[in-house]
Tab-separated table of C-alpha atoms and ligand atoms in Angstrom:
chain	number	residue	atom	x	y	z
A	1	UNK	CA	37.989	-6.086	28.129
A	2	UNK	CA	35.464	-9.005	28.284
A	3	UNK	CA	35.954	-8.316	32.378
A	4	UNK	CA	34.503	-4.920	31.514
A	5	UNK	CA	31.306	-6.306	30.195
A	6	UNK	CA	31.066	-8.849	33.844
A	7	UNK	CA	32.003	-5.769	35.773
A	8	UNK	CA	28.843	-3.954	34.006
A	9	UNK	CA	26.473	-7.168	33.727
A	10	UNK	CA	27.364	-7.188	37.900
A	11	UNK	CA	26.738	-2.858	37.592
A	12	UNK	CA	22.783	-4.442	36.130
A	13	UNK	CA	22.156	-6.905	38.453
A	14	UNK	CA	23.189	-4.444	41.301
A	15	UNK	CA	20.619	-2.187	39.860
A	16	UNK	CA	18.173	-4.607	38.990
A	17	UNK	CA	18.441	-5.952	42.863
A	18	UNK	CA	17.998	-2.391	43.942
A	19	UNK	CA	15.545	-0.664	42.615
A	20	UNK	CA	11.628	-1.101	42.322
A	21	UNK	CA	11.101	-2.470	38.704
A	22	UNK	CA	7.484	-0.328	38.272
A	23	UNK	CA	8.586	-0.843	33.659
A	24	UNK	CA	4.967	-1.940	32.323
A	25	UNK	CA	6.525	-3.902	29.994
A	26	UNK	CA	9.884	-5.131	31.972
A	27	UNK	CA	9.727	-8.301	33.603
A	28	UNK	CA	12.729	-10.735	35.803
A	29	UNK	CA	12.533	-14.482	33.634
A	30	UNK	CA	13.731	-17.411	35.441
A	31	UNK	CA	16.415	-18.659	35.805
A	32	UNK	CA	16.641	-21.087	33.131
A	33	UNK	CA	15.203	-19.292	30.433
A	34	UNK	CA	18.477	-17.398	31.134
A	35	UNK	CA	20.932	-20.492	31.390
A	36	UNK	CA	19.092	-21.310	27.687
A	37	UNK	CA	19.203	-17.922	26.295
A	38	UNK	CA	23.462	-17.783	27.165
A	39	UNK	CA	23.459	-21.208	26.478
A	40	UNK	CA	25.639	-23.379	22.983
A	41	UNK	CA	22.860	-22.845	20.435
A	42	UNK	CA	23.819	-19.546	20.421
A	43	UNK	CA	26.309	-21.054	18.126
A	44	UNK	CA	23.884	-22.656	15.614
A	45	UNK	CA	22.886	-21.444	12.418
A	46	UNK	CA	19.611	-22.984	11.095
A	47	UNK	CA	18.056	-20.855	8.209
A	48	UNK	CA	15.129	-22.409	7.373
A	49	UNK	CA	12.296	-24.162	9.446
A	50	UNK	CA	12.609	-27.348	11.438
A	51	UNK	CA	13.026	-30.120	8.435
A	52	UNK	CA	13.728	-27.730	5.925
A	53	UNK	CA	17.047	-26.332	6.653
A	54	UNK	CA	20.266	-24.427	4.044
A	55	UNK	CA	22.641	-25.110	6.590
A	56	UNK	CA	23.461	-28.870	8.029
A	57	UNK	CA	23.826	-30.829	11.909
A	58	UNK	CA	20.257	-29.097	12.285
A	59	UNK	CA	18.442	-32.271	13.455
A	60	UNK	CA	19.060	-30.968	17.134
A	61	UNK	CA	17.646	-27.377	17.115
A	62	UNK	CA	14.791	-29.126	14.463
A	63	UNK	CA	13.677	-30.741	18.084
A	64	UNK	CA	14.261	-27.509	19.877
A	65	UNK	CA	12.210	-25.278	17.334
A	66	UNK	CA	10.000	-27.844	17.140
A	67	UNK	CA	9.320	-28.327	20.777
A	68	UNK	CA	9.223	-24.075	20.633
A	69	UNK	CA	6.009	-24.280	18.594
A	70	UNK	CA	4.261	-26.665	19.743
A	71	UNK	CA	4.549	-25.309	23.233
A	72	UNK	CA	3.041	-22.152	21.839
A	73	UNK	CA	-0.218	-23.557	20.096
A	74	UNK	CA	-0.006	-25.483	23.226
A	75	UNK	CA	-0.726	-23.077	25.444
A	76	UNK	CA	-2.649	-20.329	23.474
A	77	UNK	CA	-4.399	-22.812	21.741
A	78	UNK	CA	-3.475	-22.182	17.793
A	79	UNK	CA	-3.586	-23.254	14.988
A	80	UNK	CA	0.331	-22.119	13.605
A	81	UNK	CA	3.010	-20.780	14.994
A	82	UNK	CA	5.697	-20.010	13.315
A	83	UNK	CA	8.357	-18.833	16.888
A	84	UNK	CA	10.969	-17.541	15.158
A	85	UNK	CA	10.806	-13.609	15.690
A	86	UNK	CA	13.526	-11.966	16.951
A	87	UNK	CA	11.142	-9.037	18.513
A	88	UNK	CA	7.382	-7.935	18.187
A	89	UNK	CA	8.262	-5.401	15.832
A	90	UNK	CA	9.579	-8.200	13.942
A	91	UNK	CA	6.339	-10.515	14.544
A	92	UNK	CA	4.268	-7.341	13.285
A	93	UNK	CA	6.361	-6.707	10.237
A	94	UNK	CA	5.789	-10.135	9.223
A	95	UNK	CA	1.945	-10.619	9.201
A	96	UNK	CA	2.132	-7.468	6.882
A	97	UNK	CA	4.088	-8.014	5.271
A	98	UNK	CA	3.146	-11.111	4.355
A	99	UNK	CA	-0.962	-9.559	3.516
A	100	UNK	CA	-0.374	-6.221	2.980
A	101	UNK	CA	1.785	-4.553	-0.380
A	102	UNK	CA	2.832	-1.076	0.393
A	103	UNK	CA	0.195	1.813	0.658
A	104	UNK	CA	-2.520	-0.782	1.718
A	105	UNK	CA	-4.322	1.483	4.075
A	106	UNK	CA	-4.693	-0.572	7.875
A	107	UNK	CA	-6.421	0.479	11.376
A	108	UNK	CA	-4.447	0.645	14.154
A	109	UNK	CA	-4.934	2.246	17.532
A	110	UNK	CA	-2.669	5.546	17.811
A	111	UNK	CA	0.781	5.285	19.501
A	112	UNK	CA	-1.104	8.351	22.378
A	113	UNK	CA	-4.058	6.942	23.124
A	114	UNK	CA	-1.790	3.346	24.661
A	115	UNK	CA	-0.976	1.187	20.840
A	116	UNK	CA	2.225	1.004	19.436
A	117	UNK	CA	5.300	2.560	17.384
A	118	UNK	CA	4.201	-0.978	14.860
A	119	UNK	CA	0.834	0.071	14.313
A	120	UNK	CA	1.213	2.686	12.150
A	121	UNK	CA	3.586	6.337	13.771
A	122	UNK	CA	4.734	7.783	10.709
A	123	UNK	CA	8.518	7.943	12.434
A	124	UNK	CA	7.910	3.645	11.922
A	125	UNK	CA	8.401	1.800	9.220
A	126	UNK	CA	4.263	0.686	9.660
A	127	UNK	CA	3.409	4.124	9.113
A	128	UNK	CA	5.794	5.125	6.182
A	129	UNK	CA	5.213	1.768	4.481
A	130	UNK	CA	1.273	1.048	4.744
A	131	UNK	CA	-1.548	3.625	5.035
A	132	UNK	CA	-2.597	3.570	8.761
A	133	UNK	CA	-5.417	5.082	9.606
A	134	UNK	CA	-5.200	6.018	13.924
A	135	UNK	CA	-8.124	4.714	16.038
A	136	UNK	CA	-7.734	6.116	19.244
A	137	UNK	CA	-10.203	6.560	22.482
A	138	UNK	CA	-13.466	7.815	23.998
A	139	UNK	CA	-12.800	10.741	25.149
A	140	UNK	CA	-15.449	10.241	27.927
A	141	UNK	CA	-14.457	6.610	28.925
A	142	UNK	CA	-11.159	6.846	27.730
A	143	UNK	CA	-11.177	3.243	27.103
A	144	UNK	CA	-12.139	2.201	23.619
A	145	UNK	CA	-14.686	3.450	21.083
A	146	UNK	CA	-16.040	0.472	19.212
A	147	UNK	CA	-18.604	2.354	16.769
A	148	UNK	CA	-15.577	4.233	16.189
A	149	UNK	CA	-13.673	1.101	15.030
A	150	UNK	CA	-16.771	0.420	13.169
A	151	UNK	CA	-17.298	4.042	11.294
A	152	UNK	CA	-14.048	4.434	10.409
A	153	UNK	CA	-13.064	0.363	8.922
A	154	UNK	CA	-16.400	1.407	7.258
A	155	UNK	CA	-14.524	4.752	6.060
A	156	UNK	CA	-11.652	3.667	4.841
A	157	UNK	CA	-11.766	0.141	3.427
A	158	UNK	CA	-8.452	-0.997	5.600
A	159	UNK	CA	-6.431	-4.843	4.559
A	160	UNK	CA	-6.147	-5.294	8.303
A	161	UNK	CA	-7.203	-4.102	11.655
A	162	UNK	CA	-4.903	-4.244	14.249
A	163	UNK	CA	-5.372	-4.471	17.528
A	164	UNK	CA	-3.780	-4.236	20.705
A	165	UNK	CA	-1.635	-1.467	22.780
A	166	UNK	CA	1.337	-0.303	25.330
A	167	UNK	CA	-0.883	1.676	27.687
A	168	UNK	CA	-4.294	0.409	27.623
A	169	UNK	CA	-5.379	-0.726	30.817
A	170	UNK	CA	-8.689	-1.923	30.321
A	171	UNK	CA	-10.181	-5.966	28.548
A	172	UNK	CA	-10.019	-5.607	24.996
A	173	UNK	CA	-13.842	-6.688	23.443
A	174	UNK	CA	-11.972	-8.679	20.567
A	175	UNK	CA	-15.278	-10.243	20.165
A	176	UNK	CA	-16.221	-6.912	18.519
A	177	UNK	CA	-12.762	-5.974	17.003
A	178	UNK	CA	-13.254	-9.365	14.843
A	179	UNK	CA	-17.239	-8.496	14.162
A	180	UNK	CA	-15.739	-4.952	12.927
A	181	UNK	CA	-13.124	-7.132	10.637
A	182	UNK	CA	-15.918	-9.648	9.290
A	183	UNK	CA	-18.411	-6.642	8.359
A	184	UNK	CA	-15.768	-4.420	6.427
A	185	UNK	CA	-14.685	-7.845	5.024
A	186	UNK	CA	-10.548	-7.584	6.739
A	187	UNK	CA	-7.882	-9.162	8.226
A	188	UNK	CA	-7.891	-9.205	12.209
A	189	UNK	CA	-4.342	-9.203	14.113
A	190	UNK	CA	-4.113	-9.135	17.448
A	191	UNK	CA	-0.837	-6.932	18.811
A	192	UNK	CA	-1.182	-8.996	22.578
A	193	UNK	CA	2.277	-8.523	23.293
A	194	UNK	CA	1.371	-6.772	26.830
A	195	UNK	CA	-1.158	-8.808	27.809
A	196	UNK	CA	0.209	-12.505	26.498
A	197	UNK	CA	1.014	-13.415	30.258
A	198	UNK	CA	-2.224	-13.285	31.575
A	199	UNK	CA	-3.964	-13.970	28.175
A	200	UNK	CA	-2.494	-17.844	29.197
A	201	UNK	CA	-3.018	-17.773	32.266
A	202	UNK	CA	-6.661	-17.138	31.666
A	203	UNK	CA	-7.927	-13.945	32.802
A	204	UNK	CA	-8.330	-11.951	29.801
A	205	UNK	CA	-10.055	-13.385	26.692
A	206	UNK	CA	-7.696	-14.803	24.496
A	207	UNK	CA	-7.987	-13.314	20.743
A	208	UNK	CA	-7.322	-16.627	19.552
A	209	UNK	CA	-10.804	-18.211	17.955
A	210	UNK	CA	-11.594	-13.877	16.828
A	211	UNK	CA	-8.391	-12.867	15.067
A	212	UNK	CA	-6.279	-14.526	12.155
A	213	UNK	CA	-3.284	-13.518	13.039
A	214	UNK	CA	-1.607	-13.094	16.584
A	215	UNK	CA	1.451	-11.409	18.145
A	216	UNK	CA	3.554	-11.163	20.485
A	217	UNK	CA	6.719	-10.316	22.465
A	218	UNK	CA	7.989	-12.480	25.123
A	219	UNK	CA	9.790	-10.657	27.571
A	220	UNK	CA	6.897	-9.288	29.384
A	221	UNK	CA	4.034	-10.427	30.843
A	222	UNK	CA	5.352	-13.596	29.376
A	223	UNK	CA	8.376	-13.806	31.798
A	224	UNK	CA	10.241	-15.653	29.464
A	225	UNK	CA	13.535	-13.981	26.847
A	226	UNK	CA	13.458	-10.611	24.875
A	227	UNK	CA	11.330	-12.032	21.737
A	228	UNK	CA	8.643	-12.407	19.708
A	229	UNK	CA	5.730	-14.862	17.636
A	230	UNK	CA	3.744	-15.036	16.015
A	231	UNK	CA	0.969	-17.897	15.985
A	232	UNK	CA	-2.400	-17.638	13.022
A	233	UNK	CA	-5.621	-19.834	11.440
A	234	UNK	CA	-3.936	-22.434	9.849
A	235	UNK	CA	-5.365	-20.836	6.005
A	236	UNK	CA	-1.721	-17.753	7.071
A	237	UNK	CA	0.599	-20.327	7.813
A	238	UNK	CA	2.565	-21.011	4.813
A	239	UNK	CA	3.031	-17.117	3.675
A	240	UNK	CA	3.427	-15.950	7.846
A	241	UNK	CA	6.490	-18.698	7.269
A	242	UNK	CA	7.549	-17.200	4.244
A	243	UNK	CA	7.081	-13.603	4.888
A	244	UNK	CA	9.889	-14.249	8.359
A	245	UNK	CA	12.158	-16.144	6.835
A	246	UNK	CA	13.731	-15.344	3.820
A	247	UNK	CA	11.002	-12.623	4.143
A	248	UNK	CA	12.014	-10.343	6.629
A	249	UNK	CA	14.954	-12.460	8.527
A	250	UNK	CA	18.122	-14.847	7.785
A	251	UNK	CA	19.170	-17.783	10.740
A	252	UNK	CA	17.001	-18.011	13.673
A	253	UNK	CA	18.194	-17.518	17.357
A	254	UNK	CA	17.945	-20.944	18.597
A	255	UNK	CA	19.083	-20.401	21.379
A	256	UNK	CA	16.496	-18.551	21.980
A	257	UNK	CA	13.418	-20.128	20.436
A	258	UNK	CA	15.401	-22.697	22.673
A	259	UNK	CA	14.113	-20.598	25.806
A	260	UNK	CA	10.706	-19.327	24.519
A	261	UNK	CA	10.108	-23.556	25.023
A	262	UNK	CA	10.890	-22.645	28.488
A	263	UNK	CA	8.692	-19.284	28.928
A	264	UNK	CA	5.303	-21.377	27.044
A	265	UNK	CA	6.138	-24.769	29.021
A	266	UNK	CA	5.788	-21.892	32.856
A	267	UNK	CA	3.512	-19.713	31.501
A	268	UNK	CA	1.308	-23.179	32.214
A	269	UNK	CA	1.693	-23.834	34.957
A	270	UNK	CA	-0.593	-23.427	38.434
A	271	UNK	CA	2.069	-21.027	39.742
A	272	UNK	CA	2.362	-18.578	36.619
A	273	UNK	CA	-1.672	-18.671	36.856
A	274	UNK	CA	-1.321	-17.631	40.932
A	275	UNK	CA	1.403	-14.865	39.642
A	276	UNK	CA	-1.164	-13.653	37.292
A	277	UNK	CA	-3.767	-13.482	39.316
A	278	UNK	CA	-1.134	-11.213	41.823
A	279	UNK	CA	-0.030	-8.893	38.669
A	280	UNK	CA	-4.175	-7.991	38.407
A	281	UNK	CA	-4.792	-7.842	42.749
A	282	UNK	CA	-1.337	-5.812	42.841
A	283	UNK	CA	-2.271	-2.675	40.037
A	284	UNK	CA	-5.189	-2.633	40.021
A	285	UNK	CA	-4.277	-2.327	44.612
A	286	UNK	CA	-2.045	0.891	43.732
A	287	UNK	CA	-5.129	2.096	41.440
A	288	UNK	CA	-6.577	2.111	43.627
A	289	UNK	CA	-4.085	3.745	46.666
A	290	UNK	CA	-3.411	6.397	44.207
A	291	UNK	CA	-7.266	7.240	43.729
A	292	UNK	CA	-7.103	7.457	47.494
A	293	UNK	CA	-4.521	9.831	47.342
A	294	UNK	CA	-6.111	12.379	45.277
A	295	UNK	CA	-4.297	11.026	41.995
A	296	UNK	CA	-6.401	10.937	38.663
A	297	UNK	CA	-6.519	7.230	37.532
A	298	UNK	CA	-7.128	7.511	33.763
A	299	UNK	CA	-10.348	5.531	32.354
A	300	UNK	CA	-11.136	5.343	36.468
A	301	UNK	CA	-8.816	1.885	36.713
A	302	UNK	CA	-7.704	-0.892	35.158
A	303	UNK	CA	-8.200	-4.585	34.788
A	304	UNK	CA	-5.071	-5.810	33.993
A	305	UNK	CA	-0.552	-5.529	34.471
A	306	UNK	CA	-0.396	-2.136	34.337
A	307	UNK	CA	-1.800	1.735	34.748
A	308	UNK	CA	-1.914	5.695	34.118
A	309	UNK	CA	-1.578	8.787	36.337
A	310	UNK	CA	-2.470	11.735	35.063
A	311	UNK	CA	0.060	14.238	36.343
A	312	UNK	CA	-1.950	17.728	35.030
A	313	UNK	CA	-4.826	16.631	36.754
A	314	UNK	CA	-1.663	16.897	40.189
A	315	UNK	CA	-1.521	19.891	39.470
A	316	UNK	CA	-4.734	21.477	39.185
A	317	UNK	CA	-5.566	19.598	42.047
A	318	UNK	CA	-3.040	20.944	43.991
A	319	UNK	CA	-2.972	24.226	41.920
A	320	UNK	CA	0.651	24.165	41.083
A	321	UNK	CA	2.842	27.206	40.086
A	322	UNK	CA	4.368	26.959	37.240
A	323	UNK	CA	7.777	26.100	37.987
A	324	UNK	CA	6.714	23.240	40.535
A	325	UNK	CA	4.629	21.904	37.909
A	326	UNK	CA	4.840	17.425	36.951
A	327	UNK	CA	5.514	15.949	34.368
A	328	UNK	CA	6.300	12.523	33.410
A	329	UNK	CA	9.782	13.802	32.727
A	330	UNK	CA	10.183	15.308	36.098
A	331	UNK	CA	7.982	12.557	38.248
A	332	UNK	CA	10.228	9.557	36.463
A	333	UNK	CA	13.435	12.107	36.697
A	334	UNK	CA	12.824	12.143	40.216
A	335	UNK	CA	11.687	8.813	41.862
A	336	UNK	CA	15.192	7.650	39.673
A	337	UNK	CA	17.056	8.957	43.030
A	338	UNK	CA	15.023	7.584	45.332
A	339	UNK	CA	15.601	4.182	42.854
A	340	UNK	CA	12.318	4.151	41.966
A	341	UNK	CA	11.894	3.173	38.119
A	342	UNK	CA	8.762	3.718	35.578
A	343	UNK	CA	8.399	5.138	32.092
A	344	UNK	CA	6.556	8.604	31.346
A	345	UNK	CA	4.384	8.580	29.000
A	346	UNK	CA	1.259	10.156	26.892
A	347	UNK	CA	-2.646	10.237	28.308
A	348	UNK	CA	-5.151	10.013	26.024
A	349	UNK	CA	-5.624	13.116	24.885
A	350	UNK	CA	-2.909	14.986	25.818
A	351	UNK	CA	-1.613	17.999	25.257
A	352	UNK	CA	2.352	17.314	25.867
A	353	UNK	CA	5.373	16.249	23.096
A	354	UNK	CA	6.396	12.145	24.063
A	355	UNK	CA	9.579	13.603	25.653
A	356	UNK	CA	7.517	15.255	27.845
A	357	UNK	CA	4.340	14.195	28.358
A	358	UNK	CA	1.815	14.213	31.404
A	359	UNK	CA	1.830	11.057	32.515
A	360	UNK	CA	3.588	7.855	33.786
A	361	UNK	CA	2.773	3.955	33.731
A	362	UNK	CA	2.954	1.896	35.948
A	363	UNK	CA	2.462	-1.905	35.673
A	364	UNK	CA	2.789	-5.183	38.252
A	365	UNK	CA	4.887	-7.395	36.685
A	366	UNK	CA	8.272	-7.092	37.717
A	367	UNK	CA	7.138	-6.526	41.354
A	368	UNK	CA	4.617	-9.468	40.870
A	369	UNK	CA	7.542	-11.751	40.039
A	370	UNK	CA	9.712	-10.737	42.612
A	371	UNK	CA	6.631	-11.623	45.699
A	372	UNK	CA	5.984	-8.230	46.520
A	373	UNK	CA	1.460	-8.523	47.007
A	374	UNK	CA	-1.054	-5.719	47.600
A	375	UNK	CA	0.894	-4.541	50.892
A	376	UNK	CA	3.937	-3.742	49.369
A	377	UNK	CA	2.250	-2.471	46.024
A	378	UNK	CA	0.760	-0.017	48.149
A	379	UNK	CA	3.529	1.243	50.250
A	380	UNK	CA	5.384	2.258	47.043
A	381	UNK	CA	2.539	4.168	46.059
A	382	UNK	CA	2.646	5.944	49.097
A	383	UNK	CA	6.877	6.126	48.328
A	384	UNK	CA	5.970	7.582	44.919
A	385	UNK	CA	3.411	10.217	47.160
A	386	UNK	CA	6.290	10.798	49.960
A	387	UNK	CA	9.176	11.555	46.638
A	388	UNK	CA	6.436	14.246	44.874
A	389	UNK	CA	5.171	15.568	47.859
A	390	UNK	CA	8.853	16.099	49.321
A	391	UNK	CA	10.552	16.435	45.589
A	392	UNK	CA	12.729	19.336	46.228
A	393	UNK	CA	14.143	17.810	49.782
A	394	UNK	CA	17.160	15.870	48.767
A	395	UNK	CA	17.805	15.038	52.204
A	396	UNK	CA	14.409	12.998	52.220
A	397	UNK	CA	15.061	11.714	48.168
A	398	UNK	CA	18.411	10.766	49.441
A	399	UNK	CA	17.153	8.580	53.139
A	400	UNK	CA	13.973	7.397	50.699
A	401	UNK	CA	15.846	5.648	48.634
A	402	UNK	CA	17.414	3.576	51.236
A	403	UNK	CA	15.115	2.985	51.972
A	404	UNK	CA	13.576	1.759	49.440
A	405	UNK	CA	16.908	-0.593	48.873
A	406	UNK	CA	16.183	-2.373	52.266
A	407	UNK	CA	12.381	-2.154	50.655
A	408	UNK	CA	14.483	-4.693	48.072
A	409	UNK	CA	16.517	-6.862	49.922
A	410	UNK	CA	13.959	-8.822	51.318
A	411	UNK	CA	12.869	-9.947	48.030
A	412	UNK	CA	15.648	-10.766	45.792
A	413	UNK	CA	15.421	-11.650	41.979
A	414	UNK	CA	17.606	-13.972	41.911
A	415	UNK	CA	18.298	-16.304	44.874
A	416	UNK	CA	22.426	-16.601	44.229
B	1	DSN	N1	8.293	-0.393	24.529
B	1	DSN	C1	7.094	-1.741	24.815
B	1	DSN	C2	6.803	-0.732	25.492
B	1	DSN	O1	7.026	-0.576	26.770
B	1	DSN	O2	5.964	-1.004	25.673
B	1	DSN	C3	6.388	-1.887	23.663
B	1	DSN	O3	7.343	-2.821	22.893
């Protein structure tokens, strides 16, 4: 029976190799990271922290975790790091659990403005346990409205302001948010999951001097294993560690912690910085090409690894009848037929539901890991535009799929 799963892993490898991946939150982990994640460290129980475990035989994993903590602190210049959160959600839960009581008020970016489920959505634990007040974007600029955040903070007196997003293409001003949190006597949590790699490469201002807590995943721009971590000021170290274990987690995943250590190490190299520079160049080139082809890019462009396309605007410009209208879901499914993978996404002030929103989100971390540069990124935009223009022509779409497969073949993700 096991063979079935190994066959499926092979099938997934072929799928990844043959498709162009524009999902902004995905990437391809290095062979070293895959090796550590698949290592015998998975065998070990190590509840507790280095030097203070509830199990014997932890002498080696203690070294692994200590090294991961050191690498994380060094990379982000942090006073304290906890590398045990299994995911970004656990990391956020850990921060909330360390500081809040049920019902406490928190400000977080609304999901439909580009925030994240764990920033207070009502169907998520965050929104059901705590009193989250959402903030959004300026309708004029489609960018964060720091004055609005300040007013909301004055009105609602939150214990924490949560910054960070999963679909926001502009630089976040952490210094301004720090001022707002200080003025209003509350704490600042920056969830940097999407931009962690850009921050590590010093291509986005770091939240470290300004935030009390930083949460993150490790598998997006940071290009590590699928997991999370927290950095915080030294004064919160004990509370954070207690909140993660025994608060919300049991045994840490030592194989994943080892892989995180490798990711933190890899993120300190010159190659990584060059990679992140190319991620941004590719995103800017794609946003520019979309604009030239008549698409509206939300907020007019991008400063980071992603951007959103407003398909309602395209429907209006092309004067499309109801039956031919584009939506996020229609385009996601259409492109999948041509081996181009992205996700539907709400756009700011979307009138459509998240299941079939008015936008698509495009990210460049994965294609850049593959070696694509601006010319390739622009070709991908033309593939997308061609698919949209010829969406009722199956023969065209089949030919485009073959073209995309050929395009991918020249850039293998894994050499062997
Ligand atoms: N689901 C992730 C994303 O796609 O942005 C965020 O956790």
